[in-house]
Coordinates of C-alpha atoms in Angstrom, one line a residue:
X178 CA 44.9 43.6 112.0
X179 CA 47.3 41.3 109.9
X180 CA 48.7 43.0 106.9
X181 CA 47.1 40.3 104.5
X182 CA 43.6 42.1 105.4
X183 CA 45.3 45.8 104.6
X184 CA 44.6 45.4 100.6
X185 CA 41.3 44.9 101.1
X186 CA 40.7 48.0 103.4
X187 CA 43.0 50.3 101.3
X188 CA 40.5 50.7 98.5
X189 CA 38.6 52.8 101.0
X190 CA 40.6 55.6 100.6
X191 CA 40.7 56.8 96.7
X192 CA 42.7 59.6 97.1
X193 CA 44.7 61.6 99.3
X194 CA 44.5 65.8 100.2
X195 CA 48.0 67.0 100.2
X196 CA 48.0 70.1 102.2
X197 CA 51.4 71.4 100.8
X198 CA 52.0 75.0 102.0
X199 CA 48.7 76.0 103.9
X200 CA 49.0 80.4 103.9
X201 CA 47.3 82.9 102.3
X202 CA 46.4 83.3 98.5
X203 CA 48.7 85.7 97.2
X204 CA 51.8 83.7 99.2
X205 CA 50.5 80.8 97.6
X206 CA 50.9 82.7 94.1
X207 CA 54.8 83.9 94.9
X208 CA 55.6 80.4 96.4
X209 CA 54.5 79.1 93.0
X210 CA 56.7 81.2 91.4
X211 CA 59.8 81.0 93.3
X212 CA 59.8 77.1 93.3
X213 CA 58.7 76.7 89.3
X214 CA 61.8 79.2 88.8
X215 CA 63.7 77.5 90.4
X216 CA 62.3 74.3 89.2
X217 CA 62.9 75.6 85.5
X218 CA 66.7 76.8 86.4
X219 CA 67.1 73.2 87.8
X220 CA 66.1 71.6 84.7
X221 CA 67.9 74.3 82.6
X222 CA 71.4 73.4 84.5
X223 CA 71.3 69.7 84.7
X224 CA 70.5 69.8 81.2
X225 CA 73.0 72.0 80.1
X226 CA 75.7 69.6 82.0
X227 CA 74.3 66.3 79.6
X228 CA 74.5 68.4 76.5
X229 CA 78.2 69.4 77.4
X230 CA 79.0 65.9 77.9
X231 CA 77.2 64.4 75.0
X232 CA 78.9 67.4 72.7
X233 CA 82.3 67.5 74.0
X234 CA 84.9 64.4 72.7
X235 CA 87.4 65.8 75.9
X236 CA 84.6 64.7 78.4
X237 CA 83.6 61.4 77.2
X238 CA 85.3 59.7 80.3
X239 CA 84.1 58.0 83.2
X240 CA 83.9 60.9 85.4
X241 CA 81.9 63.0 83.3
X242 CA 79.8 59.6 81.8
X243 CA 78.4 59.4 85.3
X244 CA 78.2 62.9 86.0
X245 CA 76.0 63.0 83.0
X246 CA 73.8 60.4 84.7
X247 CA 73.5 62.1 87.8
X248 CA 72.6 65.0 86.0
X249 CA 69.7 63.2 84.3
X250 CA 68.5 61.5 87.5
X251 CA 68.5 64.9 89.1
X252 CA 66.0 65.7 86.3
X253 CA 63.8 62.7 87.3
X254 CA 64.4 63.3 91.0
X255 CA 63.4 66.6 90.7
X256 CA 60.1 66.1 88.0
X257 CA 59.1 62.8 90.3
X258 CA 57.3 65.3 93.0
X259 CA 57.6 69.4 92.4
X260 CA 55.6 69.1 89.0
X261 CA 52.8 68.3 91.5
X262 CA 53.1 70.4 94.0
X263 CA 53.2 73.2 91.7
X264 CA 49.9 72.1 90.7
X265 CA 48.4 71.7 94.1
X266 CA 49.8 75.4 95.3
X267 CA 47.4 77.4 92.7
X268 CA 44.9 74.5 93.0
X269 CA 41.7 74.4 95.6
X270 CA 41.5 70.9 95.8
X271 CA 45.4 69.6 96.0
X272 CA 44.5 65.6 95.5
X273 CA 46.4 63.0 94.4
X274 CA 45.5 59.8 93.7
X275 CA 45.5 57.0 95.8
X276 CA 47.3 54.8 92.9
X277 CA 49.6 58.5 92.0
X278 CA 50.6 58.7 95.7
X279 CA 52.0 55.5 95.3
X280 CA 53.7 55.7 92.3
X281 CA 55.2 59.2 93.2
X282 CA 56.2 57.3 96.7
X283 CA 58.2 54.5 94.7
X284 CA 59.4 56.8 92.0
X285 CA 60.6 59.3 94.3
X286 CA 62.4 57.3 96.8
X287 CA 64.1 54.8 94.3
X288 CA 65.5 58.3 93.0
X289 CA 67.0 58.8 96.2
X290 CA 68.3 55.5 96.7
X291 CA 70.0 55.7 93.0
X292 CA 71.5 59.2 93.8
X293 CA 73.4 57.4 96.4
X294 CA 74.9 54.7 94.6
X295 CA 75.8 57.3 92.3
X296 CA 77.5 59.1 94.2
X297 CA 79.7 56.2 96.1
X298 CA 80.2 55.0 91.7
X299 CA 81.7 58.6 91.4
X300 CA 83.6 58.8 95.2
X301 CA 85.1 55.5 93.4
X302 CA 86.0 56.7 90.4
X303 CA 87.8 59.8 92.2
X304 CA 89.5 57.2 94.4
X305 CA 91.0 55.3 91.5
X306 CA 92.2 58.3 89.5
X307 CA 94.3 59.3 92.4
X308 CA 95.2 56.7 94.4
X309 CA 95.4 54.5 91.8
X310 CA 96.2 56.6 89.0
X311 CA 98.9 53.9 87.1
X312 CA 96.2 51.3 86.9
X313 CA 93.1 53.6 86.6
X314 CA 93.0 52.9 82.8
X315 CA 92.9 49.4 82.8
X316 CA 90.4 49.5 85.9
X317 CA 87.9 51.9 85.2
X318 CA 87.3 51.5 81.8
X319 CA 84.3 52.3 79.3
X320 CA 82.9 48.7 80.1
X321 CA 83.3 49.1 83.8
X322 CA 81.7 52.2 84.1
X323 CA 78.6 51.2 82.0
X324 CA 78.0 48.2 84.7
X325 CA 78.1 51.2 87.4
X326 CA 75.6 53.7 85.5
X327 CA 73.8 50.0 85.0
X328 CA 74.1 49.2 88.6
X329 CA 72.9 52.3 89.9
X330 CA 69.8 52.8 88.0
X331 CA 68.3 49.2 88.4
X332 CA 69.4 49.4 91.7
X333 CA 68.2 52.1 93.0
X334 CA 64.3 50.9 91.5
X335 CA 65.2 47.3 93.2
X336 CA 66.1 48.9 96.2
X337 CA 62.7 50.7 96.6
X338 CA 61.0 47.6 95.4
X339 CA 59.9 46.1 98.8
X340 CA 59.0 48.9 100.9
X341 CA 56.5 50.2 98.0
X342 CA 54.9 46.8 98.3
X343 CA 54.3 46.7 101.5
X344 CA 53.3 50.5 101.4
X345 CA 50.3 49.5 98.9
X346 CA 49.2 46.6 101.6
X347 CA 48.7 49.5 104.4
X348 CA 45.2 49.9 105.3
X349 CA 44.1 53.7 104.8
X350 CA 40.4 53.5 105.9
X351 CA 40.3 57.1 107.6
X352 CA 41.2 60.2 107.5
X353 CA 43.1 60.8 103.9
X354 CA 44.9 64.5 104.8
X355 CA 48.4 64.2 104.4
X356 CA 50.2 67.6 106.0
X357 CA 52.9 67.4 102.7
X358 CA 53.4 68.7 99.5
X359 CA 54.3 65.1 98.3
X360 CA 53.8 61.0 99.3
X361 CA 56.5 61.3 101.7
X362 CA 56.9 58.0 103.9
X363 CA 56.7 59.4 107.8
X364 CA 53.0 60.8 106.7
X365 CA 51.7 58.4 104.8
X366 CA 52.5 55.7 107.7
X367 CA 51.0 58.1 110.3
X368 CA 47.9 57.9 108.3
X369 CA 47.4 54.0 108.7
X370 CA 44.5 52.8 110.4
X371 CA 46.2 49.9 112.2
X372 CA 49.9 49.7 113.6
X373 CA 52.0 48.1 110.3
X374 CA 55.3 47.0 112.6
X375 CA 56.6 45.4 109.6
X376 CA 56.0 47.9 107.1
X377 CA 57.6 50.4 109.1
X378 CA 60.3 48.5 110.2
X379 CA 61.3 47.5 107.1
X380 CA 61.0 50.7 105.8
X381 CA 63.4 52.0 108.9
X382 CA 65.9 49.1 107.8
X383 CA 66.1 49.6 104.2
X384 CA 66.2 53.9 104.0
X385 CA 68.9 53.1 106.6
X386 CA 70.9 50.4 105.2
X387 CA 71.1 52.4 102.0
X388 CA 72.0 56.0 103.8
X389 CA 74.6 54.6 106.0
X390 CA 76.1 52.2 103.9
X391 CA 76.9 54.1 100.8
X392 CA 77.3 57.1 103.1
X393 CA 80.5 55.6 104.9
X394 CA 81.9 54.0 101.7
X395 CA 82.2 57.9 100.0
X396 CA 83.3 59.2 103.2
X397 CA 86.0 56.3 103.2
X398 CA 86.7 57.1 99.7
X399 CA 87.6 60.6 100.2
X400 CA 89.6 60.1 103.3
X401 CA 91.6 58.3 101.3
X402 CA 91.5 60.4 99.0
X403 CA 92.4 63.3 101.1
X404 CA 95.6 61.6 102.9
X405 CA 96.7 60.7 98.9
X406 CA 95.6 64.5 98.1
X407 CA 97.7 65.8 101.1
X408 CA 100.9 63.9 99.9
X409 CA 100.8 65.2 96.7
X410 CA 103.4 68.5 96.0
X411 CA 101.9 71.5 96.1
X412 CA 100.6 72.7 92.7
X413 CA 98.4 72.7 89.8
X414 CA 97.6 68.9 89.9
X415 CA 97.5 69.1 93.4
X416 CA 95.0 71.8 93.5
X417 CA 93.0 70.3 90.6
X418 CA 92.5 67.4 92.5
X419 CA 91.5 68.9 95.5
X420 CA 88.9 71.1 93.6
X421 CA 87.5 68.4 91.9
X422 CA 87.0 65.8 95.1
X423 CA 85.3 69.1 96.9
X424 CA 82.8 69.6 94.8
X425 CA 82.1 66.0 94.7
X426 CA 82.0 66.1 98.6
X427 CA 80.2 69.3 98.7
X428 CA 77.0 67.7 97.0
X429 CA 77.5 64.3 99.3
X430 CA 76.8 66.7 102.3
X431 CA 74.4 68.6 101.2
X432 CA 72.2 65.2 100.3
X433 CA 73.0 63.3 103.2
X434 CA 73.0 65.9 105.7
X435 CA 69.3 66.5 104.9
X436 CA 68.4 63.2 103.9
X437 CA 69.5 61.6 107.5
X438 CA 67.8 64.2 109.4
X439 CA 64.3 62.4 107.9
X440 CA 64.8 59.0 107.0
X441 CA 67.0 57.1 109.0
X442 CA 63.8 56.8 111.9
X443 CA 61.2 57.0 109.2
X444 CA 58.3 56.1 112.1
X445 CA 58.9 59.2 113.8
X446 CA 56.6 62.5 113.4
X447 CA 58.7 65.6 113.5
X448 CA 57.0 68.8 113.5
X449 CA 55.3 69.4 110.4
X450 CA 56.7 72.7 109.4
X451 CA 60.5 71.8 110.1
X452 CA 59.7 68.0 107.9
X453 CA 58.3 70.0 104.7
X454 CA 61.2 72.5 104.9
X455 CA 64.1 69.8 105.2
X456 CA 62.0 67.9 102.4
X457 CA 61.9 71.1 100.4
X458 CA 65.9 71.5 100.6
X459 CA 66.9 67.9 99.6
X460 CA 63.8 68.1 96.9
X461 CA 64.5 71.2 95.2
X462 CA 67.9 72.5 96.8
X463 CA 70.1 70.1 96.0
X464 CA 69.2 69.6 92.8
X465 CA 69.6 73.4 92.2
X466 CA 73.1 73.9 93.4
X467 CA 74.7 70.2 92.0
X468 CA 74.9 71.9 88.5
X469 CA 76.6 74.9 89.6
X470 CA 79.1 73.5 91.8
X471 CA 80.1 70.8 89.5
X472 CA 80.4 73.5 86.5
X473 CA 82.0 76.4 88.7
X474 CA 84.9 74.6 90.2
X475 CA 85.7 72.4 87.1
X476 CA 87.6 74.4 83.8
X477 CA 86.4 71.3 81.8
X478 CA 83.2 71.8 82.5
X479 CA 83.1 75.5 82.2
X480 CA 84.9 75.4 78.6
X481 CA 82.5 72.8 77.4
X482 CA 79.4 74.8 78.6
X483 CA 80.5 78.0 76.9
X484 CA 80.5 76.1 73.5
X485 CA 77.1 74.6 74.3
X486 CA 75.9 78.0 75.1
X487 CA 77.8 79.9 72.0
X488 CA 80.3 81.9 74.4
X489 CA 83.3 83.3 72.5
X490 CA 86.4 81.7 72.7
X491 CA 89.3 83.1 74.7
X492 CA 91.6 81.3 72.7
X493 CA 94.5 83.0 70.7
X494 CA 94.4 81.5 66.9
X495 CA 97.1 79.8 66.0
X496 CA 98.6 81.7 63.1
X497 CA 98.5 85.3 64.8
X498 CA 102.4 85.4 65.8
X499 CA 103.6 86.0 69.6

């Protein structure tokens, strides 16, 4: 069956089942719980990171202009699949659309793709502030890093572009259970009625392309980054420095270690339980711990939070003599 026919079989299908997290009622009802707390403590921290930029003069530079961004993706990343899976743990019928699995499929995945260019714009902003710290000024200026935040948003939709297309053309004509809690890739494909080579191989090429490419440019960044680190005296800047680029590099492991486990072979059925949980770290995890290693190892960040949140000053006033 050519692809060209697959549009006109994939009306068949008008919505898909989502199994989610198939157990009994009242572990349905904590599940629920547990992921919309964390869901809301999510939302709560990346939030709390964009208000502490937006509020505090000291952080309006490019490091924390595009740590504001990825906070507010992580928002979006986050609300692009567990708002409905919430819904489909308490609910007896846990459909989606056929249209709102695609749309959650594109939305979800370009996401992904723009929290990698992301992070290789911030692995490059670290790499200029201390490798190149005489000319960071003139290099990574305001302009500059508005292309990036620019670059990374559209690209990450463009990226995505493509593989959703051909996903719509797949022909889904029988059975319409996906054993998910979202539109995830690997199931969808394993539901197509006809073999889709080309959809799955470019599917394979693009995740791929995107995972390896901006993977080995941060980890090239912070090698650098490292050696540069390394050479520097031991002390305050020193350790600054290195707390700062290990936080970034903390969160750049925890994405792409899960992230590579499921997408680089996209064609390939794992076992279903071990697929939703690595889904479930890199969905909700991730998100949950970026805002808490950011804030906890940075003294920027954590003065700027404790105005946002009202904490009292530590400061000693000026006029009370030593």
């Amino acid at each position: 069956m050519h692809i060209s026919e697959a549009s006109n079989i994939s009306g068949s299908v008008s919505e898909f089942i989502l199994l989610g997290f198939p157990c009994r009622r009242e572990i349905q009802i904590l599940l629920s719980v547990i992921f919309s707390l964390i869901y809301l403590l999510t939302l709560l921290g990346n939030t709390s990171i964009i208000c502490a930029v937006w509020s505090s003069q000291k952080l309006h530079t490019p490091m924390y202009i595009l740590l504001a961004n990825f906070s507010f993706l992580e928002i979006c990343y986050v609300s692009s699949d567990v708002p409905k899976m919430l819904a489909n743990i308490i609910s007896q019928t846990k459909s989606i659309s056929y249209t709102g699995c695609l749309l959650q499929f594109y939305f979800f995945f370009s996401m992904c793709a723009a929290e990698g260019y992301f992070l290789s714009a911030m692995s490059f902003d670290r790499f200029l502030a201390i490798c190149r710290p005489l000319h960071y000024p003139t290099i990574m200026t305001h302009h500059l890093c508005a292309h990036l935040v620019v670059f990374c948003w559209a690209g990450g939709f463009l990226s995505i572009l493509m593989p959703a297309v051909l996903m719509s053309q797949v022909p889904f004509c029988g059975p319409n259970i996906i054993d998910h809690f979202f539109c995830d890739l690997g199931p969808l494909l394993a539901l197509s009625c006809a073999p889709v080579p080309k959809t799955t191989l470019t599917c394979a090429t693009v995740s791929s392309l995107i995972i390896f490419i901006t993977f080995l440019y941060i980890l090239g960044s912070y090698t650098l980054v490292l050696r540069a680190v390394l050479r520097v005296p031991a002390g305050s800047g020193r350790n600054k420095a290195f707390s700062t680029c290990a936080s970034h590099f903390l969160v750049v492991s925890l994405f792409y270690g899960s992230v590579m486990v499921m997408y680089v072979s996209p064609g390939s059925r794992s076992h279903p339980g071990t697929q939703k949980f690595v889904t479930l770290f890199y969905c909700m995890a991730t998100p949950f711990f970026n805002p808490l290693i950011y804030s906890l190892r940075n003294k920027d960040m954590k003065d700027a939070l404790k105005k946002v949140l009202g904490a009292p000053s530590k400061e000693i006033p000026k006029n009370i003599e030593k």
